[in-house]
Coordinates of C-alpha atoms and ligand atoms in Angstrom, one line a residue:
M1 CA 0.0 0.0 0.0
C2 CA 1.0 3.7 -0.2
G3 CA 4.7 4.4 0.6
I4 CA 6.3 7.4 2.1
I5 CA 9.8 8.7 2.0
G6 CA 11.0 12.2 3.0
Y7 CA 14.6 13.5 3.1
Y8 CA 15.8 16.5 5.1
G9 CA 19.7 17.1 4.7
N10 CA 22.4 18.7 2.7
E11 CA 22.8 16.0 -0.1
D12 CA 21.0 15.9 -3.5
A13 CA 17.6 14.7 -2.4
I14 CA 16.6 13.4 -5.8
P15 CA 18.6 10.0 -6.0
I16 CA 17.8 9.4 -2.3
L17 CA 14.1 9.7 -2.7
I18 CA 14.0 7.8 -6.0
N19 CA 16.0 5.0 -4.5
G20 CA 13.6 5.2 -1.4
L21 CA 10.6 4.7 -3.7
K22 CA 12.3 1.7 -5.2
R23 CA 12.6 0.2 -1.7
L24 CA 8.9 1.0 -1.2
E25 CA 7.7 -0.6 -4.4
Y26 CA 7.1 -4.0 -2.7
R27 CA 4.2 -2.6 -0.8
G28 CA 2.2 -2.3 -4.0
Y29 CA 1.3 1.0 -5.8
D30 CA -0.1 2.3 -9.1
S31 CA 1.5 5.8 -9.3
A32 CA 4.5 7.7 -7.9
G33 CA 5.5 11.2 -7.4
I34 CA 8.2 13.5 -5.9
A35 CA 8.5 17.1 -4.5
V36 CA 11.5 19.1 -3.7
I37 CA 12.2 22.5 -2.2
N38 CA 14.8 24.6 -3.8
G39 CA 15.6 28.2 -3.2
G40 CA 12.0 29.1 -2.2
G41 CA 10.6 27.2 -5.2
L42 CA 8.5 24.0 -4.7
N43 CA 8.6 21.5 -7.6
V44 CA 6.3 18.5 -8.0
L45 CA 6.6 15.8 -10.5
K46 CA 4.1 12.8 -10.3
Q47 CA 2.6 10.2 -12.7
A48 CA 0.7 6.9 -13.0
G49 CA 2.9 3.9 -13.4
K50 CA 6.2 2.6 -12.0
V51 CA 9.0 4.4 -10.2
K52 CA 11.2 3.6 -13.2
E53 CA 9.1 5.8 -15.5
L54 CA 9.1 8.6 -12.7
E55 CA 12.9 8.2 -12.5
S56 CA 13.1 8.8 -16.3
S57 CA 10.9 11.8 -16.1
V58 CA 12.9 13.2 -13.1
E59 CA 16.2 12.7 -15.1
E60 CA 14.8 14.8 -18.0
S61 CA 13.6 17.6 -15.7
T62 CA 15.4 20.3 -13.7
L63 CA 14.3 19.0 -10.4
K64 CA 16.9 19.8 -7.7
G65 CA 17.0 20.2 -3.9
S66 CA 18.2 18.9 -0.7
V67 CA 14.9 18.6 1.1
G68 CA 12.1 16.6 -0.5
I69 CA 9.3 14.2 -0.3
A70 CA 8.2 11.3 -2.5
H71 CA 5.3 8.8 -2.5
T72 CA 3.9 5.7 -4.1
R73 CA 0.1 5.7 -4.2
W74 CA -2.2 2.7 -4.1
A75 CA -5.5 4.3 -5.2
T76 CA -8.3 4.5 -2.8
H77 CA -10.2 7.8 -3.7
G78 CA -10.0 8.3 -7.5
E79 CA -8.4 6.2 -10.1
P80 CA -4.7 5.8 -10.6
N81 CA -3.8 8.7 -12.8
D82 CA -1.3 11.5 -12.9
L83 CA -3.6 14.0 -11.2
N84 CA -4.6 11.7 -8.3
A85 CA -0.9 10.8 -7.8
H86 CA 0.8 12.3 -4.7
P87 CA 2.3 14.9 -3.7
H88 CA -0.6 17.1 -3.7
M89 CA -0.3 20.8 -3.6
D90 CA -2.8 23.5 -2.5
E91 CA -4.2 25.6 -5.2
T92 CA -1.7 28.5 -4.4
G93 CA 1.4 26.1 -4.8
T94 CA 2.4 27.0 -1.2
I95 CA 2.1 23.6 0.6
V96 CA 2.8 20.2 -0.7
L97 CA 1.8 17.0 1.0
I98 CA 2.0 13.0 0.8
H99 CA -0.4 10.9 2.8
N100 CA -1.1 7.4 3.6
G101 CA -4.4 6.5 5.1
I102 CA -8.1 7.8 4.4
I103 CA -9.6 11.0 5.4
E104 CA -13.2 9.8 6.0
N105 CA -14.8 13.3 6.4
Y106 CA -13.2 14.5 3.1
S107 CA -16.3 15.1 1.4
N108 CA -17.7 17.5 4.0
L109 CA -14.4 19.2 4.3
R110 CA -14.2 19.6 0.5
E111 CA -17.6 21.1 0.3
A112 CA -16.7 23.7 3.1
L113 CA -13.5 24.6 1.2
Q114 CA -15.3 25.0 -2.0
K115 CA -17.6 27.5 -0.3
E116 CA -14.6 29.4 0.7
G117 CA -13.8 29.5 -3.2
V118 CA -11.0 26.8 -3.1
T119 CA -10.9 24.8 -6.4
F120 CA -9.8 21.1 -6.6
K121 CA -8.0 19.4 -9.2
S122 CA -8.0 15.8 -8.1
D123 CA -10.6 13.2 -6.7
T124 CA -8.4 12.5 -3.7
D125 CA -9.0 13.0 0.0
T126 CA -5.4 13.9 0.3
E127 CA -5.8 17.1 -1.9
V128 CA -8.6 18.0 0.8
L129 CA -6.1 17.8 3.5
V130 CA -3.4 19.9 1.8
Q131 CA -6.1 22.6 1.0
L132 CA -7.3 22.6 4.4
I133 CA -3.7 23.1 5.8
A134 CA -3.3 25.9 3.2
S135 CA -6.5 27.5 4.3
F136 CA -5.5 27.7 7.9
Y137 CA -2.0 28.9 6.7
R138 CA -3.4 31.8 4.7
R139 CA -6.7 32.7 6.3
D140 CA -5.6 32.3 10.0
K141 CA -2.0 33.4 9.4
L142 CA -0.9 30.4 11.3
S143 CA 2.7 29.2 11.0
F144 CA 3.1 26.1 8.8
E145 CA 3.4 23.7 11.8
Q146 CA 0.4 25.4 13.5
A147 CA -1.6 25.0 10.2
V148 CA -0.9 21.3 9.8
R149 CA -1.9 20.7 13.6
A150 CA -5.1 22.8 13.2
A151 CA -6.1 21.0 10.0
L152 CA -5.5 17.6 11.6
Q153 CA -7.8 18.6 14.5
E154 CA -10.6 18.7 11.8
V155 CA -9.9 15.5 10.3
V156 CA -11.7 12.1 10.8
G157 CA -9.9 9.0 9.5
T158 CA -6.4 7.8 9.3
F159 CA -3.1 9.5 8.2
G160 CA 0.6 9.2 7.9
I161 CA 1.8 12.5 6.3
V162 CA 4.7 14.5 5.4
A163 CA 4.5 18.1 4.3
L164 CA 6.6 21.0 2.9
C165 CA 5.9 24.7 2.7
K166 CA 7.3 27.0 0.1
E167 CA 7.3 30.0 2.4
E168 CA 9.0 28.1 5.3
P169 CA 11.6 26.2 3.1
D170 CA 13.7 24.8 6.1
V171 CA 10.7 23.1 7.7
M172 CA 9.3 19.6 7.1
V173 CA 6.3 18.3 9.2
A174 CA 5.2 14.8 9.5
A175 CA 2.3 13.2 11.6
R176 CA 0.9 9.8 12.3
H177 CA -2.5 8.7 13.2
G178 CA -3.3 5.2 12.0
S179 CA -0.7 5.0 9.3
P180 CA 2.9 4.2 10.6
L181 CA 5.8 6.6 10.2
V182 CA 9.6 6.1 11.2
L183 CA 12.0 8.9 11.6
G184 CA 15.6 8.0 10.7
L185 CA 18.5 10.1 12.2
S186 CA 21.7 10.3 10.4
D187 CA 24.6 12.7 10.5
G188 CA 23.1 15.9 9.8
A189 CA 20.3 14.3 7.8
Y190 CA 16.7 13.0 8.6
F191 CA 14.6 10.5 6.9
L192 CA 10.8 10.0 7.3
A193 CA 9.3 6.8 5.9
S194 CA 6.4 4.7 6.2
D195 CA 8.6 1.7 7.0
A196 CA 12.1 1.2 7.7
S197 CA 13.2 -0.2 4.2
P198 CA 14.1 3.0 2.5
I199 CA 16.0 4.2 5.7
I200 CA 18.2 1.2 6.3
E201 CA 21.0 2.0 3.9
H202 CA 21.4 5.4 5.4
T203 CA 21.1 4.9 9.2
R204 CA 20.1 2.3 11.7
N205 CA 19.1 4.9 14.4
V206 CA 15.3 5.4 14.2
I207 CA 12.3 6.6 16.2
Y208 CA 9.0 5.1 15.7
L209 CA 6.2 7.5 15.8
D210 CA 3.2 6.5 18.0
E211 CA -0.3 7.4 17.3
G212 CA -1.2 11.0 17.5
E213 CA 2.5 12.1 17.3
M214 CA 4.1 14.5 15.0
V215 CA 7.7 15.5 14.0
I216 CA 9.0 19.0 13.1
L217 CA 12.3 19.1 11.3
N218 CA 14.2 22.3 10.9
S219 CA 17.8 23.7 10.8
D220 CA 17.9 23.1 14.8
G221 CA 17.2 19.4 14.4
Y222 CA 13.9 17.5 15.1
T223 CA 11.2 17.9 17.7
I224 CA 8.5 15.4 18.5
K225 CA 5.2 16.5 19.8
Q226 CA 1.6 15.3 20.4
I227 CA -0.4 16.6 17.6
Y228 CA -3.5 17.5 19.7
K229 CA -2.0 18.8 22.9
N230 CA 1.2 20.3 21.3
K231 CA 3.2 18.7 24.1
V232 CA 7.0 18.2 23.3
L233 CA 7.9 14.5 23.9
S234 CA 11.2 12.8 24.4
K235 CA 11.4 9.5 22.6
A236 CA 14.0 6.7 22.7
V237 CA 16.0 6.0 19.6
T238 CA 15.8 2.4 18.4
T239 CA 18.4 0.5 16.6
L240 CA 17.2 -1.3 13.4
N241 CA 18.2 -4.9 13.4
M242 CA 17.5 -5.6 9.8
S243 CA 20.2 -5.9 7.3
L244 CA 20.4 -4.3 3.7
E245 CA 20.9 -7.9 2.4
E246 CA 17.4 -8.9 3.7
I247 CA 15.8 -6.3 1.4
E248 CA 17.8 -7.2 -1.7
K249 CA 17.2 -10.0 -4.2
G250 CA 20.8 -11.3 -4.3
N251 CA 21.1 -13.8 -7.2
F252 CA 17.4 -14.6 -7.3
P253 CA 15.4 -13.4 -10.1
H254 CA 12.4 -12.5 -7.7
F255 CA 12.1 -11.7 -4.0
M256 CA 9.4 -14.2 -3.9
L257 CA 11.8 -17.1 -5.0
K258 CA 14.4 -15.8 -2.7
E259 CA 12.0 -15.8 0.2
I260 CA 10.7 -19.3 -0.5
F261 CA 14.4 -20.4 -0.4
D262 CA 15.0 -18.4 2.8
Q263 CA 12.6 -20.9 4.6
K264 CA 15.4 -23.3 5.1
Q265 CA 16.9 -20.8 7.6
T266 CA 13.9 -18.7 8.7
I267 CA 12.0 -21.6 10.2
M268 CA 15.0 -22.5 12.2
D269 CA 15.4 -19.0 13.2
T270 CA 11.8 -18.9 14.5
M271 CA 12.5 -21.9 16.6
R272 CA 15.9 -20.9 17.8
G273 CA 16.3 -21.1 21.7
R274 CA 12.5 -21.6 22.1
L275 CA 12.0 -25.4 21.5
I276 CA 12.5 -27.5 24.7
L277 CA 13.2 -30.9 23.1
D278 CA 13.4 -33.2 26.1
E279 CA 10.2 -31.8 27.6
G280 CA 8.3 -31.7 24.3
S281 CA 7.5 -28.2 24.9
A282 CA 8.5 -24.7 24.0
H283 CA 9.8 -21.4 25.8
L284 CA 8.2 -18.3 24.3
G285 CA 9.7 -15.6 26.2
G286 CA 7.3 -12.8 25.1
L287 CA 4.3 -14.6 26.6
M288 CA 5.9 -15.3 30.1
D289 CA 4.2 -12.3 31.9
C290 CA 0.7 -13.3 30.6
L291 CA 1.0 -17.2 30.8
D292 CA -1.4 -17.5 33.6
R293 CA -4.2 -15.8 31.6
I294 CA -3.4 -17.7 28.6
E295 CA -3.3 -21.1 30.3
N296 CA -6.5 -20.3 32.0
A297 CA -8.4 -19.0 28.9
S298 CA -11.8 -20.4 28.4
R299 CA -11.7 -19.6 24.7
F300 CA -9.3 -18.0 22.1
Y301 CA -10.1 -15.9 19.2
I302 CA -7.5 -15.8 16.4
T303 CA -7.9 -12.6 14.1
A304 CA -6.1 -11.9 11.1
C305 CA -6.3 -11.1 7.3
G306 CA -5.2 -12.9 4.1
T307 CA -2.4 -15.4 4.5
S308 CA -2.1 -14.7 8.3
W309 CA -5.8 -15.8 8.5
H310 CA -4.9 -19.2 6.9
A311 CA -2.1 -19.6 9.4
G312 CA -4.8 -18.8 12.2
L313 CA -6.9 -21.6 10.9
V314 CA -4.0 -24.1 11.2
G315 CA -3.4 -22.7 14.6
K316 CA -7.1 -23.5 15.5
Y317 CA -6.6 -27.2 14.8
L318 CA -3.3 -27.3 16.5
I319 CA -4.5 -25.6 19.7
E320 CA -7.8 -27.4 20.0
E321 CA -6.1 -30.8 19.4
C322 CA -3.2 -30.2 21.7
A323 CA -4.8 -28.1 24.4
H324 CA -8.6 -28.8 24.2
I325 CA -9.5 -25.1 24.3
P326 CA -11.9 -23.8 21.8
V327 CA -10.5 -21.5 19.2
H328 CA -12.6 -19.2 16.8
V329 CA -10.7 -17.8 13.8
E330 CA -12.2 -14.6 12.5
Y331 CA -11.3 -12.3 9.6
A332 CA -10.3 -9.0 11.4
S333 CA -12.5 -7.0 9.1
E334 CA -15.5 -9.1 10.5
F335 CA -14.3 -9.4 14.1
R336 CA -14.0 -5.5 14.4
Y337 CA -17.8 -5.0 13.6
R338 CA -19.4 -7.9 14.9
K339 CA -20.9 -8.8 18.3
V340 CA -18.1 -11.1 19.5
I341 CA -18.4 -12.9 22.8
I342 CA -15.5 -11.7 24.8
D343 CA -14.8 -11.5 28.6
S344 CA -11.6 -11.4 30.8
D345 CA -11.2 -15.2 30.2
T346 CA -10.9 -14.6 26.5
V347 CA -7.5 -14.4 24.8
V348 CA -7.4 -12.7 21.4
I349 CA -4.4 -13.6 19.3
A350 CA -3.6 -11.3 16.3
I351 CA -1.5 -12.7 13.5
S352 CA 0.1 -10.2 11.1
Q353 CA 3.4 -10.2 9.2
S354 CA 3.5 -6.5 8.8
G355 CA 1.9 -5.9 12.2
E356 CA 0.2 -2.8 10.6
T357 CA -2.9 -4.3 8.9
A358 CA -5.6 -1.7 9.7
D359 CA -8.3 -4.3 10.3
T360 CA -6.2 -6.5 12.5
L361 CA -5.0 -3.5 14.6
A362 CA -8.7 -2.4 15.0
A363 CA -9.6 -5.8 16.0
I364 CA -7.1 -6.1 18.8
R365 CA -8.1 -2.5 20.1
K366 CA -11.6 -3.7 20.2
A367 CA -10.6 -7.0 22.0
K368 CA -8.5 -5.0 24.6
E369 CA -11.3 -2.6 25.2
M370 CA -13.7 -5.6 25.9
G371 CA -11.3 -6.9 28.4
A372 CA -9.6 -9.7 26.7
L373 CA -5.9 -10.5 26.9
T374 CA -4.2 -9.8 23.4
V375 CA -1.4 -11.6 22.0
G376 CA 0.5 -10.7 18.8
I377 CA 2.2 -12.9 16.4
C378 CA 4.1 -10.4 14.2
N379 CA 6.9 -10.4 12.0
V380 CA 8.0 -6.7 12.0
V381 CA 9.6 -5.8 15.2
G382 CA 8.3 -2.7 16.8
S383 CA 5.2 -2.7 14.5
S384 CA 1.8 -1.3 15.8
I385 CA 0.3 -4.6 16.5
A386 CA 3.4 -6.0 18.4
R387 CA 3.5 -2.8 20.4
E388 CA -0.3 -2.6 21.1
T389 CA -0.9 -6.2 22.2
D390 CA -0.3 -7.3 25.9
C391 CA 2.3 -9.8 24.9
G392 CA 3.5 -11.7 21.8
V393 CA 5.8 -13.7 19.9
Y394 CA 8.0 -12.4 17.0
T395 CA 8.0 -14.9 14.0
R396 CA 11.6 -13.8 13.0
A397 CA 11.2 -14.4 9.3
G398 CA 13.3 -11.3 8.4
S399 CA 12.0 -8.8 6.0
E400 CA 9.5 -10.0 3.5
I401 CA 9.4 -8.0 0.3
G402 CA 7.5 -10.1 -2.1
V403 CA 3.7 -9.2 -1.9
A404 CA 2.7 -12.8 -1.7
S405 CA 3.6 -14.0 1.8
T406 CA 5.7 -17.1 1.9
K407 CA 8.4 -17.3 4.7
A408 CA 6.2 -15.2 7.0
F409 CA 3.4 -17.7 6.7
T410 CA 5.6 -20.8 7.5
A411 CA 7.1 -18.7 10.4
Q412 CA 3.7 -18.1 11.7
L413 CA 2.9 -21.8 11.5
T414 CA 6.0 -22.6 13.4
V415 CA 5.1 -20.2 16.2
L416 CA 1.6 -21.6 16.3
S417 CA 3.0 -25.1 16.5
M418 CA 5.3 -24.1 19.4
F419 CA 2.3 -22.3 21.2
A420 CA 0.1 -25.4 20.9
L421 CA 2.9 -27.5 22.2
K422 CA 3.6 -25.2 25.2
L423 CA -0.1 -25.0 26.0
G424 CA -0.8 -28.6 25.2
R425 CA 2.0 -29.7 27.7
R426 CA 0.3 -27.7 30.4
K427 CA -3.0 -29.3 29.4
N428 CA -3.7 -32.6 27.7
L429 CA -0.7 -33.3 25.5
S430 CA 1.4 -36.2 26.7
K431 CA 5.1 -35.8 27.1
R432 CA 5.8 -38.5 24.5
E433 CA 3.5 -36.8 21.9
G434 CA 5.1 -33.4 22.6
I435 CA 8.6 -34.8 22.1
N436 CA 7.5 -36.4 18.8
I437 CA 6.2 -33.2 17.5
A438 CA 9.2 -31.1 18.8
K439 CA 11.6 -33.7 17.1
S440 CA 9.7 -33.2 13.9
L441 CA 10.1 -29.5 14.2
V442 CA 13.8 -29.9 14.6
G443 CA 14.1 -32.1 11.7
I444 CA 12.1 -29.8 9.5
E445 CA 15.3 -28.3 8.0
K446 CA 16.3 -31.4 6.1
T447 CA 12.7 -31.9 5.0
I448 CA 12.5 -28.4 3.5
E449 CA 15.9 -28.9 1.9
S450 CA 14.8 -31.9 -0.1
T451 CA 12.0 -30.0 -1.6
L452 CA 14.1 -27.0 -2.4
D453 CA 17.1 -29.1 -3.7
D454 CA 15.2 -30.3 -6.8
T455 CA 12.4 -28.2 -8.1
S456 CA 12.3 -29.7 -11.6
N457 CA 9.2 -31.7 -11.0
L458 CA 7.4 -28.5 -9.9
E459 CA 8.6 -26.6 -12.8
Y460 CA 7.4 -29.4 -15.2
I461 CA 3.9 -29.5 -13.5
A462 CA 3.7 -25.8 -13.9
G463 CA 4.5 -26.2 -17.6
E464 CA 1.9 -28.9 -18.0
T465 CA -0.9 -26.8 -16.4
V466 CA 0.1 -23.3 -17.4
K467 CA -2.9 -23.0 -19.7
A468 CA -5.5 -23.8 -17.1
N469 CA -8.0 -20.9 -16.2
N470 CA -9.0 -22.4 -12.9
F471 CA -7.5 -24.7 -10.2
L472 CA -9.1 -26.2 -7.2
Y473 CA -7.1 -27.1 -4.0
L474 CA -8.4 -29.6 -1.6
G475 CA -7.4 -30.9 1.7
R476 CA -8.8 -32.3 5.0
G477 CA -8.2 -31.2 8.7
L478 CA -5.0 -29.3 9.1
N479 CA -4.4 -29.5 5.4
F480 CA -7.6 -27.6 4.5
P481 CA -6.0 -24.3 5.5
V482 CA -3.1 -25.3 3.4
A483 CA -5.3 -25.9 0.4
L484 CA -6.8 -22.4 1.0
E485 CA -3.3 -20.8 1.1
G486 CA -2.1 -22.7 -1.9
A487 CA -5.2 -21.4 -3.9
L488 CA -4.5 -17.8 -2.5
K489 CA -0.8 -17.9 -3.7
L490 CA -1.8 -19.0 -7.2
K491 CA -4.5 -16.3 -7.7
E492 CA -2.4 -13.6 -6.1
I493 CA 0.6 -13.9 -8.4
S494 CA -0.5 -15.7 -11.6
Y495 CA -4.1 -14.3 -11.9
I496 CA -5.4 -17.9 -12.4
H497 CA -8.7 -18.3 -10.6
A498 CA -8.3 -20.8 -7.7
E499 CA -10.4 -22.0 -4.8
G500 CA -9.5 -23.9 -1.7
Y501 CA -12.0 -26.2 -0.2
P502 CA -12.3 -28.9 2.4
A503 CA -11.9 -32.0 0.2
A504 CA -15.2 -33.6 1.2
E505 CA -17.0 -30.3 0.6
M506 CA -16.1 -30.4 -3.1
K507 CA -19.1 -32.4 -3.8
H508 CA -21.4 -29.7 -2.7
G509 CA -20.5 -27.3 -5.4
P510 CA -17.0 -27.2 -7.0
I511 CA -17.5 -30.6 -8.4
A512 CA -19.7 -29.0 -11.0
L513 CA -16.7 -27.2 -12.4
I514 CA -14.5 -30.2 -12.9
D515 CA -13.7 -31.3 -16.4
E516 CA -10.5 -32.4 -18.3
K517 CA -9.2 -28.8 -18.2
M518 CA -9.4 -28.4 -14.4
P519 CA -6.3 -29.3 -12.3
V520 CA -7.2 -30.3 -8.9
V521 CA -4.4 -30.1 -6.2
F522 CA -4.9 -32.5 -3.3
I523 CA -2.9 -32.2 -0.1
A524 CA -2.9 -35.9 1.0
P525 CA -0.3 -37.1 3.5
H526 CA -0.7 -40.6 4.8
D527 CA -2.6 -39.6 7.9
L528 CA -5.9 -40.7 9.3
T529 CA -7.9 -39.2 6.6
F530 CA -5.8 -40.5 3.7
G531 CA -8.4 -43.2 2.8
K532 CA -11.2 -40.5 2.7
V533 CA -9.0 -38.2 0.5
I534 CA -8.5 -41.1 -1.9
S535 CA -12.2 -41.4 -2.3
N536 CA -12.3 -37.6 -3.1
I537 CA -9.5 -38.1 -5.6
Q538 CA -11.5 -40.9 -7.2
E539 CA -14.5 -38.5 -7.6
V540 CA -12.4 -36.1 -9.6
K541 CA -10.8 -38.8 -11.6
S542 CA -14.3 -40.0 -12.7
R543 CA -14.9 -36.5 -14.0
R544 CA -11.6 -36.5 -15.8
G545 CA -10.0 -33.7 -13.7
K546 CA -6.2 -33.4 -13.7
I547 CA -5.0 -34.6 -10.4
I548 CA -2.1 -33.3 -8.8
V549 CA -1.2 -34.6 -5.3
V550 CA 1.1 -33.3 -2.6
T551 CA 1.8 -36.4 -0.5
D552 CA 4.5 -37.7 1.9
K553 CA 5.0 -41.1 0.2
K554 CA 4.6 -42.8 -3.2
S555 CA 2.1 -45.4 -3.3
K556 CA 0.5 -47.6 -5.9
R557 CA -2.9 -46.2 -5.2
L558 CA -1.7 -42.7 -5.9
D559 CA 0.1 -43.9 -8.9
K560 CA -3.0 -45.2 -10.4
L561 CA -5.2 -42.2 -9.7
T562 CA -3.1 -39.1 -10.0
D563 CA -1.6 -37.3 -13.0
Y564 CA 1.4 -35.6 -11.1
Q565 CA 2.8 -36.3 -7.7
I566 CA 4.7 -34.1 -5.4
V567 CA 6.3 -36.1 -2.7
V568 CA 7.8 -34.4 0.3
P569 CA 9.5 -36.3 3.2
T570 CA 7.3 -37.8 6.0
T571 CA 6.9 -35.7 9.0
H572 CA 4.6 -35.5 12.0
T573 CA 1.0 -34.9 10.9
R574 CA 0.8 -31.7 12.8
I575 CA 3.9 -30.3 11.1
F576 CA 2.9 -31.3 7.7
P577 CA 1.2 -28.0 6.8
I578 CA 4.5 -26.3 7.1
V579 CA 6.2 -28.9 4.8
A580 CA 3.3 -29.1 2.3
S581 CA 3.1 -25.2 1.9
I582 CA 6.5 -24.9 0.3
P583 CA 5.8 -26.8 -3.0
L584 CA 2.6 -25.1 -3.4
Q585 CA 4.4 -21.7 -3.1
L586 CA 6.8 -23.0 -5.6
L587 CA 4.1 -24.2 -8.0
A588 CA 2.4 -20.9 -7.9
Y589 CA 5.7 -19.2 -8.5
Y590 CA 6.6 -21.1 -11.6
L591 CA 3.1 -20.8 -13.0
A592 CA 3.2 -17.0 -12.6
V593 CA 6.6 -16.7 -14.2
L594 CA 5.5 -18.8 -17.1
R595 CA 2.6 -16.6 -17.7
G596 CA 4.8 -13.6 -17.6
C597 CA 3.3 -12.0 -14.4
E598 CA 4.9 -9.5 -12.2
V599 CA 5.6 -11.9 -9.3
D600 CA 6.8 -9.6 -6.7
Q601 CA 4.3 -6.8 -7.3
P602 CA 1.0 -8.4 -8.6
R603 CA -1.6 -5.9 -9.8
N604 CA -3.9 -4.3 -7.3
L605 CA -2.3 -6.0 -4.4
A606 CA -0.5 -4.3 -1.4
K607 CA 1.9 -5.8 1.0
S608 CA 0.8 -3.9 4.0
V609 CA -2.9 -2.9 4.0
T610 CA -3.2 0.0 6.2
V611 CA -6.6 1.1 5.2
E612 CA -9.8 -0.8 6.0
Ligands
LIG1 C1 -2.1 -8.2 2.3 C2 -0.9 -9.0 1.7 C3 -1.1 -10.4 2.2 C4 -1.2 -10.5 3.7 C5 -2.4 -9.7 4.2 C6 -2.3 -9.6 5.7 O1 -3.3 -8.7 1.7 O2 -0.9 -8.8 0.4 O3 0.1 -11.2 1.8 O4 -1.4 -11.9 4.1 O5 -2.3 -8.5 3.7 O6 -1.2 -9.0 6.0 P1 -0.4 -9.0 7.5 O7 0.8 -8.2 7.3 O8 -1.4 -8.5 8.5 O9 -0.1 -10.5 7.7

């Protein structure tokens, strides 16, 4: 989703800002723009399309300056065209603004401004905000900073903004309410960004702004204040622990492929120092202070969006099977507006790679208000969900740049397995079973390696099925969410329509779609439900569907019934979802590449969805 980068220093701002935009591309966007201040002049260049195209336009222009802001826009209000791209300027060309989030009362504000005689060029809510700031600046003769503050008092909605003013060229103002902002501190230079990725190559010293805070940069340095009370704050500087390598592709053609291969390492990182092998349990330090309430919970809710929601479904099976506590898994967008049953014995777990997803954040705020204990399972350290939950576990998957989540998903499954182990061992899970699960987790590295060492079978299957317009993914039990995630990966990056279903449910609808053109992917380990899945495979076979199976052993039955087999090493049933997800990620990847799709930045999708 939209990305923000601001630079305030003495160097040429243009390459820093353009490079910053490139680092933000992964978030998903449809237009980009840049504004710099130079000798009292404010120059803006913005257009629909890719950062590369903006870069070419910038190279042909005379844009110059050492203070500037730049933005990648993911359209909400108004189509993705040049006019709607950020930065937006007020009609007098005095103030320029970039904005993430949504101004919900923009239409009332716009009408009021139009009555004052203000004219608008774009369809965006952002232009309303910049015109409002300018109106306070001119009409009420406020300083730039005061005008920003006054305008933000009128606004309903969410924002992360950075603004410049032609008449106060040495001031940059930024503010956060609902959309994250990070301030980077380097020698004589400052950076403002929607996440740390465009900052890391300049400095590791950052300050994360909290809700309702603003930053004022001027020649004396930086000041952080509360927006609404105008109170100066002193905030701790945090050291970023991500590396530049993490946000670069290395020798891989795409971030997604790199991140799929990273899983050999990241899953081990997720477990490092946490598994207690001889106890068949786990130590999750971030939960220690809340362990009593977790262990005595009468019910859990898991709330999340997208891929993280699929991880939550696997979590439900694991927790209910190991600890016998009921778990409800809810889309955060539903949870936040629904009458959920919550009391002080309820634990609400929010799962989020980015830790910034607007609906998930709103869901945990609601859960907290209603008295639940909130637990975060997040990947991004210091993210809003990580900070606002009562306790939590980091997934330690490292930066995930590909829009389609891969290594963050398997890291979430790994955390949920350890969570279920820990809770299970305090409840119903026998030591022996706990040790079996823990051993399988430890052995997972080799299991994954064997899938990643030879991908030729997956590439072959992709080649054979690349012309299909629809795919069906089927699984039972723990592997039903794996089917959902396999289908999601495929549609996200290859634009092939795909559905995931519980295998037995197929006959209540999707079976109508099956013909010789329809590949059907079964996730079928040799577990208790294997025989049942075989029956479902037979049902597809009778209708001439193309059968692809992900299984853990070759067998004569499968040889007879299936067109393609993807065999992964045998592992504990409860760990199989982690192992089975990886070939499905690769299958989606190879299909998308064969279809010439932009794997890392699929159309219309955003990495971090900060609007509801
Ligand atoms: C977007 C991303 C998905 C992700 C979902 C939830 O839709 O494209 O990959 O699963 O948001 O994001 P979160 O950061 O909360 O896990």
